[in-house]
Coordinates of C-alpha atoms in Angstrom, one line a residue:
X1 CA 86.0 121.3 118.8
X2 CA 86.7 119.9 115.3
X3 CA 90.3 120.5 114.0
X4 CA 90.5 120.8 110.2
X5 CA 93.9 120.0 108.7
X6 CA 95.5 118.7 105.5
X7 CA 97.1 115.5 106.8
X8 CA 97.1 112.9 109.6
X9 CA 100.3 110.9 109.8
X10 CA 100.4 107.6 111.8
X11 CA 104.0 106.8 112.8
X12 CA 107.0 108.9 113.6
X13 CA 109.9 106.8 112.5
X14 CA 112.1 107.7 109.5
X15 CA 109.2 107.4 107.0
X16 CA 106.9 109.6 109.1
X17 CA 109.5 112.2 109.7
X18 CA 110.4 112.4 106.0
X19 CA 106.7 113.0 105.2
X20 CA 106.5 115.7 107.9
X21 CA 109.3 117.4 106.2
X22 CA 107.5 117.4 102.9
X23 CA 104.5 118.9 104.6
X24 CA 106.5 121.6 106.4
X25 CA 108.3 122.6 103.2
X26 CA 105.0 122.9 101.3
X27 CA 103.1 124.7 104.1
X28 CA 100.6 121.9 104.8
X29 CA 98.9 121.4 108.1
X30 CA 99.2 118.1 109.9
X31 CA 99.2 116.1 113.1
X32 CA 101.2 113.0 114.0
X33 CA 100.1 109.9 116.0
X34 CA 102.9 107.8 117.4
X35 CA 102.8 105.6 120.6
X36 CA 106.5 104.5 120.3
X37 CA 105.5 100.9 119.8
X38 CA 107.8 100.4 116.7
X39 CA 111.5 100.6 117.3
X40 CA 113.2 99.8 114.0
X41 CA 114.2 103.4 113.2
X42 CA 115.4 103.9 116.8
X43 CA 117.7 100.9 116.7
X44 CA 119.0 101.3 113.2
X45 CA 122.7 101.6 112.4
X46 CA 121.9 104.9 110.6
X47 CA 124.3 104.6 107.7
X48 CA 123.7 106.1 104.3
X49 CA 125.8 104.3 101.7
X50 CA 125.1 104.1 97.9
X51 CA 126.8 100.8 97.4
X52 CA 125.6 97.3 98.4
X53 CA 128.8 95.9 99.9
X54 CA 128.1 92.2 99.8
X55 CA 128.1 92.0 96.0
X56 CA 129.4 95.5 95.0
X57 CA 126.3 96.6 93.3
X58 CA 124.6 100.1 93.2
X59 CA 121.7 100.8 95.6
X60 CA 118.5 101.5 93.6
X61 CA 118.3 105.1 92.6
X62 CA 121.5 105.8 94.6
X63 CA 122.3 109.2 93.2
X64 CA 118.8 110.6 93.6
X65 CA 118.4 109.1 97.0
X66 CA 121.7 110.3 98.3
X67 CA 121.3 113.9 97.1
X68 CA 117.8 114.2 98.5
X69 CA 118.7 112.6 101.8
X70 CA 121.7 114.9 102.5
X71 CA 119.6 117.9 101.7
X72 CA 116.7 116.7 104.0
X73 CA 119.0 116.0 107.0
X74 CA 120.7 119.3 106.6
X75 CA 117.3 121.0 106.7
X76 CA 116.3 119.0 109.8
X77 CA 119.6 119.9 111.6
X78 CA 118.8 123.5 111.0
X79 CA 115.2 123.1 112.1
X80 CA 116.2 121.3 115.3
X81 CA 119.4 123.2 115.9
X82 CA 121.5 120.0 116.5
X83 CA 124.0 117.8 114.7
X84 CA 122.7 114.5 113.2
X85 CA 124.8 113.9 110.1
X86 CA 128.3 112.5 110.6
X87 CA 130.4 112.3 107.4
X88 CA 132.2 109.1 108.2
X89 CA 133.9 107.0 105.5
X90 CA 132.9 103.3 105.0
X91 CA 135.7 100.9 104.4
X92 CA 135.1 97.4 103.1
X93 CA 137.5 94.8 104.4
X94 CA 138.8 92.5 101.7
X95 CA 139.4 88.9 102.6
X96 CA 141.2 87.9 99.3
X97 CA 142.9 89.1 96.1
X98 CA 139.7 88.0 94.3
X99 CA 137.6 90.5 96.3
X100 CA 140.1 93.2 95.5
X101 CA 139.7 92.4 91.8
X102 CA 135.9 92.3 92.0
X103 CA 136.0 95.7 93.7
X104 CA 138.1 97.2 90.8
X105 CA 135.7 95.7 88.2
X106 CA 132.7 97.0 90.0
X107 CA 134.1 100.5 90.4
X108 CA 134.0 101.0 86.6
X109 CA 130.3 100.2 86.3
X110 CA 127.5 102.8 85.8
X111 CA 126.1 103.9 89.1
X112 CA 129.2 103.0 91.1
X113 CA 132.1 104.9 89.6
X114 CA 131.4 108.0 91.7
X115 CA 131.2 106.1 94.9
X116 CA 134.0 103.5 94.9
X117 CA 137.6 104.6 95.3
X118 CA 140.1 102.7 93.2
X119 CA 142.8 103.1 95.7
X120 CA 143.3 100.1 98.0
X121 CA 143.9 101.3 101.5
X122 CA 146.5 99.4 103.6
X123 CA 145.6 98.4 107.1
X124 CA 147.7 100.3 109.8
X125 CA 145.5 99.4 112.8
X126 CA 147.1 96.6 114.9
X127 CA 143.7 95.7 116.3
X128 CA 142.3 94.7 112.9
X129 CA 143.1 91.7 110.8
X130 CA 143.0 93.0 107.2
X131 CA 146.0 91.7 105.3
X132 CA 144.3 92.5 101.9
X133 CA 143.4 96.0 102.9
X134 CA 140.2 98.0 102.4
X135 CA 138.1 99.5 99.6
X136 CA 136.6 102.9 100.4
X137 CA 133.1 103.9 99.7
X138 CA 132.7 107.6 99.0
X139 CA 129.9 110.1 100.0
X140 CA 128.9 108.0 103.0
X141 CA 127.9 109.0 106.5
X142 CA 125.8 108.2 109.6
X143 CA 122.6 109.7 110.9
X144 CA 122.1 109.6 114.6
X145 CA 118.6 108.1 114.2
X146 CA 117.9 107.7 118.0
X147 CA 118.6 111.4 118.5
X148 CA 116.7 112.4 115.4
X149 CA 113.5 110.6 116.4
X150 CA 113.7 111.8 120.1
X151 CA 114.3 115.4 119.1
X152 CA 111.8 115.5 116.2
X153 CA 109.1 114.2 118.6
X154 CA 110.1 117.0 121.0
X155 CA 109.8 119.5 118.2
X156 CA 106.3 118.2 117.3
X157 CA 105.2 118.3 120.9
X158 CA 106.3 121.9 121.2
X159 CA 104.2 122.7 118.1
X160 CA 101.3 120.7 119.5
X161 CA 101.5 118.4 116.5
X162 CA 102.1 115.0 118.3
X163 CA 99.5 112.7 119.9
X164 CA 101.2 109.8 121.7
X165 CA 98.1 107.6 122.3
X166 CA 97.8 104.3 120.4
X167 CA 96.0 104.8 117.1
X168 CA 92.6 103.3 117.0
X169 CA 91.8 102.2 113.4
X170 CA 88.2 101.5 114.4
X171 CA 87.7 105.2 115.2
X172 CA 88.4 106.2 111.6
X173 CA 85.4 107.6 109.7
X174 CA 85.5 107.9 105.9
X175 CA 84.0 111.3 105.0
X176 CA 83.2 112.7 101.6
X177 CA 86.7 113.6 100.5
X178 CA 87.9 113.7 104.1
X179 CA 89.1 111.5 106.9
X180 CA 87.7 111.9 110.4
X181 CA 89.4 110.7 113.5
X182 CA 88.1 111.7 116.9
X183 CA 88.1 115.5 116.8
X184 CA 90.3 115.7 113.7
X185 CA 89.2 116.2 110.1
X186 CA 91.9 115.8 107.5
X187 CA 92.0 115.6 103.7
X188 CA 94.4 112.7 103.8
X189 CA 95.9 110.1 106.2
X190 CA 99.4 108.6 105.8
X191 CA 100.1 105.3 107.4
X192 CA 103.9 105.1 108.2
X193 CA 103.7 102.7 111.1
X194 CA 106.4 100.2 110.0
X195 CA 105.8 96.7 111.2
X196 CA 102.7 97.9 112.9
X197 CA 101.0 97.7 109.5
X198 CA 99.8 94.2 110.5
X199 CA 97.2 95.9 112.8
X200 CA 96.1 98.1 110.0
X201 CA 92.8 96.8 108.4
X202 CA 93.4 98.9 105.2
X203 CA 96.9 97.8 104.3
X204 CA 97.6 94.5 106.2
X205 CA 97.1 92.6 102.9
X206 CA 100.5 93.9 101.7
X207 CA 103.4 91.5 102.1
X208 CA 105.5 93.4 104.6
X209 CA 107.2 90.4 106.3
X210 CA 109.4 92.2 108.8
X211 CA 113.0 91.2 109.7
X212 CA 114.2 91.3 113.3
X213 CA 117.5 93.1 113.6
X214 CA 119.7 93.2 116.7
X215 CA 122.8 95.3 117.4
X216 CA 125.3 95.4 120.3
X217 CA 127.3 98.3 121.5
X218 CA 130.8 97.6 122.7
X219 CA 133.4 99.7 124.6
X220 CA 136.8 99.1 123.0
X221 CA 139.5 101.7 124.2
X222 CA 142.3 100.2 122.0
X223 CA 140.4 100.0 118.7
X224 CA 140.6 103.7 117.7
X225 CA 138.5 103.5 114.5
X226 CA 137.6 106.8 112.7
X227 CA 135.7 105.0 109.9
X228 CA 132.9 102.5 109.6
X229 CA 134.3 99.1 109.0
X230 CA 132.3 96.6 107.0
X231 CA 133.3 92.9 107.1
X232 CA 131.0 90.1 108.2
X233 CA 129.4 92.7 110.4
X234 CA 129.5 96.5 110.5
X235 CA 131.6 98.3 113.1
X236 CA 130.3 101.8 113.5
X237 CA 132.2 104.4 115.7
X238 CA 129.9 106.4 118.0
X239 CA 132.6 108.3 119.9
X240 CA 134.1 107.8 123.4
X241 CA 135.5 104.4 122.3
X242 CA 132.0 103.1 121.7
X243 CA 131.1 101.1 118.6
X244 CA 127.9 99.7 117.3
X245 CA 128.1 96.2 115.9
X246 CA 125.4 94.9 113.6
X247 CA 123.3 93.5 112.5
X248 CA 121.4 90.3 112.6
X249 CA 118.6 89.2 110.3
X250 CA 116.0 87.0 111.9
X251 CA 112.8 86.1 110.0
X252 CA 110.7 84.1 112.5
X253 CA 110.9 86.0 115.8
X254 CA 108.8 89.2 115.5
X255 CA 109.4 90.6 119.0
X256 CA 111.6 93.5 120.1
X257 CA 113.2 91.3 122.8
X258 CA 117.0 91.0 122.7
X259 CA 118.4 87.4 122.5
X260 CA 121.6 85.7 123.7
X261 CA 121.8 83.9 120.3
X262 CA 122.0 87.2 118.4
X263 CA 124.6 88.6 120.7
X264 CA 126.8 85.5 120.4
X265 CA 126.5 85.5 116.6
X266 CA 127.6 89.1 116.3
X267 CA 130.5 88.7 118.7
X268 CA 131.7 85.5 117.0
X269 CA 131.8 87.4 113.7
X270 CA 133.5 90.4 115.2
X271 CA 136.2 88.2 116.8
X272 CA 137.2 86.9 113.4
X273 CA 138.8 90.3 112.4
X274 CA 139.2 92.3 115.6
X275 CA 141.9 91.3 118.1
X276 CA 141.6 93.7 121.1
X277 CA 139.7 93.5 124.3
X278 CA 136.2 95.0 124.5
X279 CA 133.1 95.0 126.7
X280 CA 129.5 94.8 125.6
X281 CA 127.6 97.7 127.1
X282 CA 124.3 97.5 125.3
X283 CA 122.1 95.4 123.0
X284 CA 118.9 96.5 121.2
X285 CA 116.4 94.8 118.8
X286 CA 113.7 96.0 116.4
X287 CA 111.6 94.7 113.5
X288 CA 112.7 96.2 110.2
X289 CA 109.8 96.8 107.8
X290 CA 111.0 94.6 104.9
X291 CA 109.1 93.5 101.8
X292 CA 109.7 90.3 99.9
X293 CA 110.8 92.1 96.7
X294 CA 113.0 94.5 98.8
X295 CA 111.2 97.6 97.6
X296 CA 109.3 100.2 99.5
X297 CA 105.5 100.3 99.8
X298 CA 104.3 103.7 98.6
X299 CA 100.9 104.6 97.4
X300 CA 97.1 105.0 97.8
X301 CA 94.5 102.5 98.8
X302 CA 92.5 101.3 95.8
X303 CA 89.1 101.9 97.4
X304 CA 89.8 104.7 99.9
X305 CA 91.5 107.4 97.8
X306 CA 92.6 109.6 100.7
X307 CA 94.2 106.6 102.6
X308 CA 98.0 106.3 101.8
X309 CA 100.9 104.2 102.8
X310 CA 104.6 105.0 103.3
X311 CA 106.3 101.8 104.5
X312 CA 108.7 99.0 103.7
X313 CA 111.9 101.0 103.9
X314 CA 113.8 97.9 105.0
X315 CA 117.5 98.2 106.0
X316 CA 118.1 101.5 104.1
X317 CA 115.5 103.8 105.7
X318 CA 117.9 106.7 106.4
X319 CA 118.8 107.0 102.7
X320 CA 115.5 106.1 101.0
X321 CA 113.0 107.9 103.3
X322 CA 113.2 111.4 101.9
X323 CA 113.0 110.1 98.3
X324 CA 109.9 108.0 98.7
X325 CA 108.2 110.6 100.9
X326 CA 108.5 113.1 98.1
X327 CA 107.1 110.6 95.6
X328 CA 104.1 110.0 97.8
X329 CA 103.5 113.8 98.4
X330 CA 103.8 114.6 94.6
X331 CA 101.4 111.7 93.8
X332 CA 98.8 113.0 96.3
X333 CA 99.1 116.7 95.6
X334 CA 99.9 116.7 91.8
X335 CA 98.9 113.2 90.6
X336 CA 102.5 112.5 89.7
X337 CA 102.8 108.7 89.0
X338 CA 104.7 106.7 91.6
X339 CA 107.5 104.6 90.2
X340 CA 106.0 101.1 89.5
X341 CA 108.7 99.2 91.5
X342 CA 107.7 100.9 94.8
X343 CA 104.0 101.5 94.1
X344 CA 102.0 99.6 96.7
X345 CA 99.4 98.6 94.1
X346 CA 101.8 96.1 92.6
X347 CA 100.4 93.7 95.2
X348 CA 96.7 94.6 94.8

């Protein structure tokens, strides 16, 4: 029996979930295909942070992204009846007086003044080496991405909206103003499969390079952090004396296999500013969907007008996903132009 719906979504990571939310809010019908082959959203640190902490610059569209993200995750929490958003501060460890000075200079700039505290926080934790103190980023937090994806898929299963078979691109049939896949006829199809785009014959020409990221989880009973610490690596408190340490950036290896090299690199960096015993209890890896110009891939295929892409969210998927999902939805439903810097056609 043929099922007629508005949308097919391929992929149920942060991008796919954000687009599902657009459809639910706007009373559109859909089904999601996801075979759990892509892990970047599951292994993400989950931070939302409006400031780039390496050079003290604003994240692109940080105000709009942040407002939309917080609203979106609140709505998902209510829908799933669980807690996902932890309002945890992010402190940047200073290594010199020059870094302190650069922080003060940046905090006056447009797009940063609302997010960078001008009070230098002194270090009171004997397990941390931070003689020059910390700068605090405001309006930050952490989304539990692993729980989000697991519970969102459970919600979709309950609604009979999730198909967990591998998507077969060869089975797609282009109809007159429709997309046909097996027994499903839809008005549009959204490809949000992350690094899996390289198997997609319609969008594999786009320069999504992919960057492997690895994180380790440590158990450190003496550390007692109640904030995210950013130094040469992030230290993210998870509760119960567990901390996620990340992340690495590997451009050649495109597998989800953890490596001893990445573990050693992360722990060596961690040991430069942490001086308490800890035990590594887990390590994970995934391929981030990164693009060479560090902008998302959002838009419509130039030949197949009901084939669309939502990808390339990179290292900031938690914060950018609701913003770009809304842009794509508005483009499809109301012909609203997508911002040029994220429009996938910039590479056509």
